[in-house]
Tab-separated table of N, CA and C in Angstrom:
chain	number	residue	atom	x	y	z
A	1	UNK	N	204.949	188.363	79.436
A	1	UNK	CA	205.510	188.791	78.187
A	1	UNK	C	206.810	188.022	77.977
A	2	UNK	N	206.998	187.491	76.787
A	2	UNK	CA	208.207	186.745	76.500
A	2	UNK	C	209.045	187.475	75.471
A	3	UNK	N	210.313	187.122	75.449
A	3	UNK	CA	211.238	187.705	74.491
A	3	UNK	C	211.689	186.613	73.547
A	4	UNK	N	211.718	186.879	72.269
A	4	UNK	CA	212.116	185.894	71.272
A	4	UNK	C	213.482	186.272	70.694
A	5	UNK	N	214.564	185.667	71.197
A	5	UNK	CA	215.899	186.020	70.714
A	5	UNK	C	216.146	185.577	69.279
A	6	UNK	N	215.304	184.715	68.731
A	6	UNK	CA	215.493	184.258	67.360
A	6	UNK	C	214.929	185.226	66.325
A	7	UNK	N	214.197	186.239	66.777
A	7	UNK	CA	213.602	187.201	65.852
A	7	UNK	C	213.882	188.638	66.279
A	8	UNK	N	215.154	189.022	66.365
A	8	UNK	CA	215.448	190.400	66.767
A	8	UNK	C	215.119	191.381	65.649
A	9	UNK	N	214.872	192.606	66.031
A	9	UNK	CA	214.663	193.647	65.041
A	9	UNK	C	216.006	194.009	64.431
A	10	UNK	N	215.974	194.521	63.237
A	10	UNK	CA	217.181	194.968	62.566
A	10	UNK	C	217.241	196.494	62.612
A	11	UNK	N	218.443	197.061	62.707
A	11	UNK	CA	218.542	198.527	62.674
A	11	UNK	C	217.854	199.074	61.421
A	12	UNK	N	217.206	200.201	61.594
A	12	UNK	CA	216.513	200.843	60.485
A	12	UNK	C	215.122	200.303	60.240
A	13	UNK	N	214.594	199.523	61.178
A	13	UNK	CA	213.257	198.958	61.016
A	13	UNK	C	212.222	200.083	60.958
A	14	UNK	N	211.233	199.902	60.105
A	14	UNK	CA	210.159	200.894	59.995
A	14	UNK	C	209.154	200.748	61.131
A	15	UNK	N	209.211	199.625	61.845
A	15	UNK	CA	208.271	199.355	62.919
A	15	UNK	C	208.966	199.388	64.269
A	16	UNK	N	208.253	199.861	65.271
A	16	UNK	CA	208.771	199.864	66.640
A	16	UNK	C	208.159	198.692	67.394
A	17	UNK	N	209.015	197.860	67.995
A	17	UNK	CA	208.549	196.791	68.858
A	17	UNK	C	208.061	197.427	70.159
A	18	UNK	N	206.807	197.174	70.495
A	18	UNK	CA	206.226	197.772	71.696
A	18	UNK	C	206.493	196.889	72.917
A	19	UNK	N	206.469	197.479	74.111
A	19	UNK	CA	206.800	196.719	75.320
A	19	UNK	C	205.634	195.899	75.865
A	20	UNK	N	204.681	195.568	75.035
A	20	UNK	CA	203.585	194.708	75.455
A	20	UNK	C	203.260	193.753	74.309
A	21	UNK	N	202.521	192.715	74.624
A	21	UNK	CA	202.156	191.695	73.643
A	21	UNK	C	200.652	191.664	73.456
A	22	UNK	N	200.221	190.932	72.431
A	22	UNK	CA	198.787	190.724	72.232
A	22	UNK	C	198.275	189.763	73.299
A	23	UNK	N	196.997	189.575	73.369
A	23	UNK	CA	196.401	188.682	74.376
A	23	UNK	C	196.916	187.251	74.236
A	24	UNK	N	197.357	186.867	73.015
A	24	UNK	CA	197.840	185.497	72.827
A	24	UNK	C	199.374	185.417	72.769
A	25	UNK	N	200.043	186.487	73.228
A	25	UNK	CA	201.493	186.448	73.380
A	25	UNK	C	202.313	186.876	72.172
A	26	UNK	N	201.673	187.322	71.114
A	26	UNK	CA	202.422	187.774	69.937
A	26	UNK	C	202.913	189.200	70.151
A	27	UNK	N	204.055	189.559	69.549
A	27	UNK	CA	204.569	190.916	69.725
A	27	UNK	C	203.685	191.959	69.045
A	28	UNK	N	203.685	193.149	69.606
A	28	UNK	CA	202.960	194.278	69.025
A	28	UNK	C	203.975	195.246	68.434
A	29	UNK	N	203.630	195.801	67.282
A	29	UNK	CA	204.497	196.755	66.610
A	29	UNK	C	203.717	198.022	66.319
A	30	UNK	N	204.435	199.104	66.210
A	30	UNK	CA	203.852	200.400	65.888
A	30	UNK	C	204.592	200.969	64.696
A	31	UNK	N	203.845	201.466	63.729
A	31	UNK	CA	204.436	202.184	62.607
A	31	UNK	C	204.320	203.671	62.944
A	32	UNK	N	205.375	204.245	63.563
A	32	UNK	CA	205.277	205.640	63.983
A	32	UNK	C	205.173	206.577	62.786
A	33	UNK	N	204.446	207.651	62.997
A	33	UNK	CA	204.318	208.658	61.949
A	33	UNK	C	204.861	209.983	62.473
A	34	UNK	N	205.197	210.834	61.580
A	34	UNK	CA	205.700	212.148	61.976
A	34	UNK	C	207.023	212.054	62.703
A	35	UNK	N	207.077	212.702	63.868
A	35	UNK	CA	208.331	212.751	64.623
A	35	UNK	C	208.506	211.543	65.543
A	36	UNK	N	207.590	210.576	65.517
A	36	UNK	CA	207.698	209.394	66.362
A	36	UNK	C	207.402	209.675	67.816
A	37	UNK	N	206.679	210.767	68.080
A	37	UNK	CA	206.380	211.155	69.449
A	37	UNK	C	204.870	211.228	69.680
A	38	UNK	N	204.141	210.309	69.040
A	38	UNK	CA	202.695	210.274	69.198
A	38	UNK	C	202.286	209.638	70.515
A	39	UNK	N	200.984	209.516	70.703
A	39	UNK	CA	200.428	208.993	71.956
A	39	UNK	C	200.977	207.609	72.287
A	40	UNK	N	200.898	206.664	71.339
A	40	UNK	CA	201.359	205.306	71.629
A	40	UNK	C	202.871	205.245	71.858
A	41	UNK	N	203.630	206.060	71.135
A	41	UNK	CA	205.082	206.096	71.358
A	41	UNK	C	205.397	206.597	72.765
A	42	UNK	N	204.701	207.639	73.209
A	42	UNK	CA	204.926	208.158	74.559
A	42	UNK	C	204.498	207.147	75.613
A	43	UNK	N	203.380	206.460	75.376
A	43	UNK	CA	202.916	205.422	76.303
A	43	UNK	C	203.942	204.291	76.379
A	44	UNK	N	204.487	203.886	75.247
A	44	UNK	CA	205.509	202.834	75.223
A	44	UNK	C	206.768	203.292	75.951
A	45	UNK	N	207.154	204.554	75.761
A	45	UNK	CA	208.332	205.090	76.464
A	45	UNK	C	208.135	205.034	77.976
A	46	UNK	N	206.951	205.414	78.444
A	46	UNK	CA	206.663	205.379	79.884
A	46	UNK	C	206.683	203.949	80.410
A	47	UNK	N	206.112	203.026	79.647
A	47	UNK	CA	206.093	201.632	80.087
A	47	UNK	C	207.512	201.060	80.114
A	48	UNK	N	208.344	201.391	79.110
A	48	UNK	CA	209.728	200.932	79.110
A	48	UNK	C	210.482	201.482	80.316
A	49	UNK	N	210.247	202.748	80.656
A	49	UNK	CA	210.899	203.341	81.828
A	49	UNK	C	210.508	202.599	83.101
A	50	UNK	N	209.234	202.275	83.231
A	50	UNK	CA	208.771	201.530	84.409
A	50	UNK	C	209.372	200.128	84.428
A	51	UNK	N	209.436	199.490	83.290
A	51	UNK	CA	210.030	198.147	83.227
A	51	UNK	C	211.513	198.189	83.607
A	52	UNK	N	212.233	199.226	83.213
A	52	UNK	CA	213.647	199.340	83.573
A	52	UNK	C	213.794	199.587	85.075
A	53	UNK	N	212.902	200.389	85.666
A	53	UNK	CA	212.927	200.574	87.125
A	53	UNK	C	212.644	199.250	87.836
A	54	UNK	N	211.661	198.500	87.335
A	54	UNK	CA	211.351	197.194	87.925
A	54	UNK	C	212.534	196.243	87.800
A	55	UNK	N	213.255	196.297	86.688
A	55	UNK	CA	214.422	195.443	86.499
A	55	UNK	C	215.518	195.797	87.500
A	56	UNK	N	215.712	197.088	87.753
A	56	UNK	CA	216.724	197.514	88.729
A	56	UNK	C	216.365	197.013	90.129
A	57	UNK	N	215.091	197.067	90.466
A	57	UNK	CA	214.636	196.576	91.773
A	57	UNK	C	214.809	195.061	91.849
A	58	UNK	N	214.439	194.344	90.779
A	58	UNK	CA	214.588	192.888	90.766
A	58	UNK	C	216.057	192.503	90.892
A	59	UNK	N	216.931	193.254	90.247
A	59	UNK	CA	218.369	192.990	90.348
A	59	UNK	C	218.857	193.168	91.787
A	60	UNK	N	218.466	194.262	92.410
A	60	UNK	CA	218.878	194.514	93.794
A	60	UNK	C	218.334	193.440	94.726
A	61	UNK	N	217.079	193.055	94.530
A	61	UNK	CA	216.485	191.997	95.356
A	61	UNK	C	217.192	190.660	95.139
A	62	UNK	N	217.569	190.370	93.892
A	62	UNK	CA	218.270	189.114	93.601
A	62	UNK	C	219.635	189.087	94.282
A	63	UNK	N	220.343	190.205	94.251
A	63	UNK	CA	221.644	190.259	94.936
A	63	UNK	C	221.474	190.042	96.435
A	64	UNK	N	220.476	190.674	97.019
A	64	UNK	CA	220.212	190.506	98.448
A	64	UNK	C	219.885	189.047	98.766
A	65	UNK	N	219.050	188.435	97.948
A	65	UNK	CA	218.663	187.046	98.172
A	65	UNK	C	219.867	186.112	98.035
A	66	UNK	N	220.715	186.360	97.053
A	66	UNK	CA	221.896	185.514	96.869
A	66	UNK	C	222.854	185.591	98.050
A	67	UNK	N	222.922	186.752	98.699
A	67	UNK	CA	223.805	186.920	99.855
A	67	UNK	C	223.173	186.412	101.149
A	68	UNK	N	221.903	186.068	101.093
A	68	UNK	CA	221.180	185.570	102.261
A	68	UNK	C	221.350	184.054	102.329
A	69	UNK	N	222.215	183.591	103.223
A	69	UNK	CA	222.477	182.160	103.328
A	69	UNK	C	221.272	181.374	103.830
A	70	UNK	N	220.326	182.056	104.436
A	70	UNK	CA	219.135	181.382	104.950
A	70	UNK	C	218.022	181.276	103.904
A	71	UNK	N	218.255	181.831	102.709
A	71	UNK	CA	217.226	181.796	101.660
A	71	UNK	C	216.965	180.357	101.242
A	72	UNK	N	215.710	179.977	101.291
A	72	UNK	CA	215.330	178.618	100.932
A	72	UNK	C	214.977	178.494	99.467
A	73	UNK	N	214.630	177.291	99.047
A	73	UNK	CA	214.339	177.053	97.634
A	73	UNK	C	213.157	177.865	97.104
A	74	UNK	N	212.138	178.092	97.915
A	74	UNK	CA	210.988	178.862	97.448
A	74	UNK	C	211.373	180.310	97.179
A	75	UNK	N	212.097	180.927	98.114
A	75	UNK	CA	212.529	182.308	97.913
A	75	UNK	C	213.455	182.416	96.706
A	76	UNK	N	214.377	181.466	96.562
A	76	UNK	CA	215.273	181.483	95.407
A	76	UNK	C	214.491	181.339	94.102
A	77	UNK	N	213.509	180.465	94.088
A	77	UNK	CA	212.704	180.265	92.879
A	77	UNK	C	211.894	181.513	92.542
A	78	UNK	N	211.258	182.114	93.533
A	78	UNK	CA	210.481	183.335	93.284
A	78	UNK	C	211.378	184.474	92.806
A	79	UNK	N	212.554	184.583	93.389
A	79	UNK	CA	213.499	185.621	92.970
A	79	UNK	C	213.939	185.379	91.530
A	80	UNK	N	214.204	184.133	91.185
A	80	UNK	CA	214.611	183.802	89.819
A	80	UNK	C	213.486	184.091	88.830
A	81	UNK	N	212.251	183.770	89.191
A	81	UNK	CA	211.113	184.067	88.310
A	81	UNK	C	210.994	185.568	88.053
A	82	UNK	N	211.098	186.347	89.104
A	82	UNK	CA	210.982	187.802	88.968
A	82	UNK	C	212.143	188.376	88.154
A	83	UNK	N	213.332	187.840	88.391
A	83	UNK	CA	214.512	188.337	87.690
A	83	UNK	C	214.468	187.973	86.207
A	84	UNK	N	214.025	186.762	85.881
A	84	UNK	CA	213.959	186.387	84.468
A	84	UNK	C	212.884	187.184	83.733
A	85	UNK	N	211.789	187.504	84.400
A	85	UNK	CA	210.764	188.348	83.778
A	85	UNK	C	211.333	189.745	83.506
A	86	UNK	N	212.084	190.283	84.461
A	86	UNK	CA	212.691	191.598	84.277
A	86	UNK	C	213.733	191.559	83.158
A	87	UNK	N	214.497	190.476	83.084
A	87	UNK	CA	215.489	190.347	82.018
A	87	UNK	C	214.812	190.261	80.653
A	88	UNK	N	213.715	189.525	80.563
A	88	UNK	CA	212.984	189.434	79.292
A	88	UNK	C	212.494	190.810	78.853
A	89	UNK	N	211.969	191.600	79.788
A	89	UNK	CA	211.530	192.956	79.451
A	89	UNK	C	212.699	193.817	78.998
A	90	UNK	N	213.820	193.701	79.686
A	90	UNK	CA	214.997	194.502	79.341
A	90	UNK	C	215.516	194.130	77.951
A	91	UNK	N	215.547	192.840	77.635
A	91	UNK	CA	215.983	192.412	76.301
A	91	UNK	C	215.024	192.908	75.225
A	92	UNK	N	213.732	192.902	75.527
A	92	UNK	CA	212.746	193.403	74.566
A	92	UNK	C	212.949	194.896	74.317
A	93	UNK	N	213.229	195.643	75.376
A	93	UNK	CA	213.492	197.078	75.229
A	93	UNK	C	214.738	197.293	74.383
A	94	UNK	N	215.788	196.530	74.654
A	94	UNK	CA	217.024	196.655	73.870
A	94	UNK	C	216.759	196.320	72.404
A	95	UNK	N	215.974	195.292	72.162
A	95	UNK	CA	215.634	194.906	70.798
A	95	UNK	C	214.854	196.023	70.107
A	96	UNK	N	213.909	196.602	70.811
A	96	UNK	CA	213.116	197.691	70.253
A	96	UNK	C	214.006	198.890	69.909
A	97	UNK	N	214.922	199.195	70.794
A	97	UNK	CA	215.813	200.339	70.551
A	97	UNK	C	216.797	200.050	69.427
A	98	UNK	N	217.217	198.792	69.272
A	98	UNK	CA	218.075	198.417	68.155
A	98	UNK	C	217.359	198.684	66.839
A	99	UNK	N	216.080	198.350	66.781
A	99	UNK	CA	215.310	198.579	65.568
A	99	UNK	C	215.144	200.044	65.231
A	100	UNK	N	215.264	200.912	66.226
A	100	UNK	CA	215.116	202.350	65.984
A	100	UNK	C	216.427	203.033	65.610
A	101	UNK	N	217.536	202.299	65.679
A	101	UNK	CA	218.808	202.865	65.231
A	101	UNK	C	218.791	202.977	63.715
A	102	UNK	N	219.553	203.911	63.166
A	102	UNK	CA	219.605	203.987	61.707
A	102	UNK	C	220.256	202.724	61.136
A	103	UNK	N	219.815	202.350	59.966
A	103	UNK	CA	220.397	201.184	59.305
A	103	UNK	C	221.852	201.485	58.975
A	104	UNK	N	222.718	200.478	59.134
A	104	UNK	CA	224.117	200.717	58.796
A	104	UNK	C	224.263	200.976	57.300
A	105	UNK	N	225.217	201.807	56.970
A	105	UNK	CA	225.451	202.098	55.557
A	105	UNK	C	226.212	200.944	54.928
A	106	UNK	N	226.264	200.914	53.620
A	106	UNK	CA	226.991	199.864	52.916
A	106	UNK	C	228.482	199.922	53.213
A	107	UNK	N	228.962	201.072	53.648
A	107	UNK	CA	230.394	201.246	53.907
A	107	UNK	C	230.795	200.659	55.254
A	108	UNK	N	229.840	200.334	56.111
A	108	UNK	CA	230.151	199.857	57.456
A	108	UNK	C	230.798	198.476	57.428
A	109	UNK	N	230.561	197.702	56.359
A	109	UNK	CA	231.131	196.366	56.275
A	109	UNK	C	232.590	196.371	55.826
A	110	UNK	N	233.043	197.481	55.277
A	110	UNK	CA	234.404	197.550	54.780
A	110	UNK	C	235.338	198.027	55.883
A	111	UNK	N	236.537	197.405	56.004
A	111	UNK	CA	237.471	197.851	57.048
A	111	UNK	C	237.957	199.266	56.774
A	112	UNK	N	238.098	200.012	57.849
A	112	UNK	CA	238.575	201.394	57.706
A	112	UNK	C	240.087	201.402	57.654
A	113	UNK	N	240.616	202.275	56.838
A	113	UNK	CA	242.060	202.404	56.733
A	113	UNK	C	242.531	203.402	57.772
A	114	UNK	N	243.581	203.039	58.481
A	114	UNK	CA	244.086	203.934	59.515
A	114	UNK	C	245.396	204.586	59.117
A	115	UNK	N	245.810	204.419	57.878
A	115	UNK	CA	247.023	205.072	57.403
A	115	UNK	C	248.283	204.317	57.767
A	116	UNK	N	248.183	203.155	58.359
A	116	UNK	CA	249.348	202.378	58.760
A	116	UNK	C	249.457	201.155	57.854
A	117	UNK	N	250.100	201.314	56.734
A	117	UNK	CA	250.239	200.199	55.817
A	117	UNK	C	251.483	199.406	56.168
A	118	UNK	N	251.394	198.087	56.102
A	118	UNK	CA	252.515	197.219	56.330
A	118	UNK	C	252.912	197.079	57.781
A	119	UNK	N	252.071	197.497	58.708
A	119	UNK	CA	252.398	197.391	60.139
A	119	UNK	C	251.596	196.322	60.772
């Protein structure tokens, strides 16, 4: 599964980016209905939880490997492959969750006044 940083979801998206891809690598989306707690949403939540656990394990393994002065190029390469896959999943989860945030209001672009004029 790959992550495409050039096509992030925008807050307030009507579609949920799912944590899996089509057979040819394209992203899958879900148009949730009702409370957003249907079968596919729950399945995606479980898969995201597992991917985050796998990322934590890959991170711990990468730290251990980096501290191992005897680690050779093959071990370093395998660790990097596993870590980059975990990072791609984590970025995809973050992107999916960004899309589920409410869209910013029109007022969010305007600076807030803090009552301190001329300071």
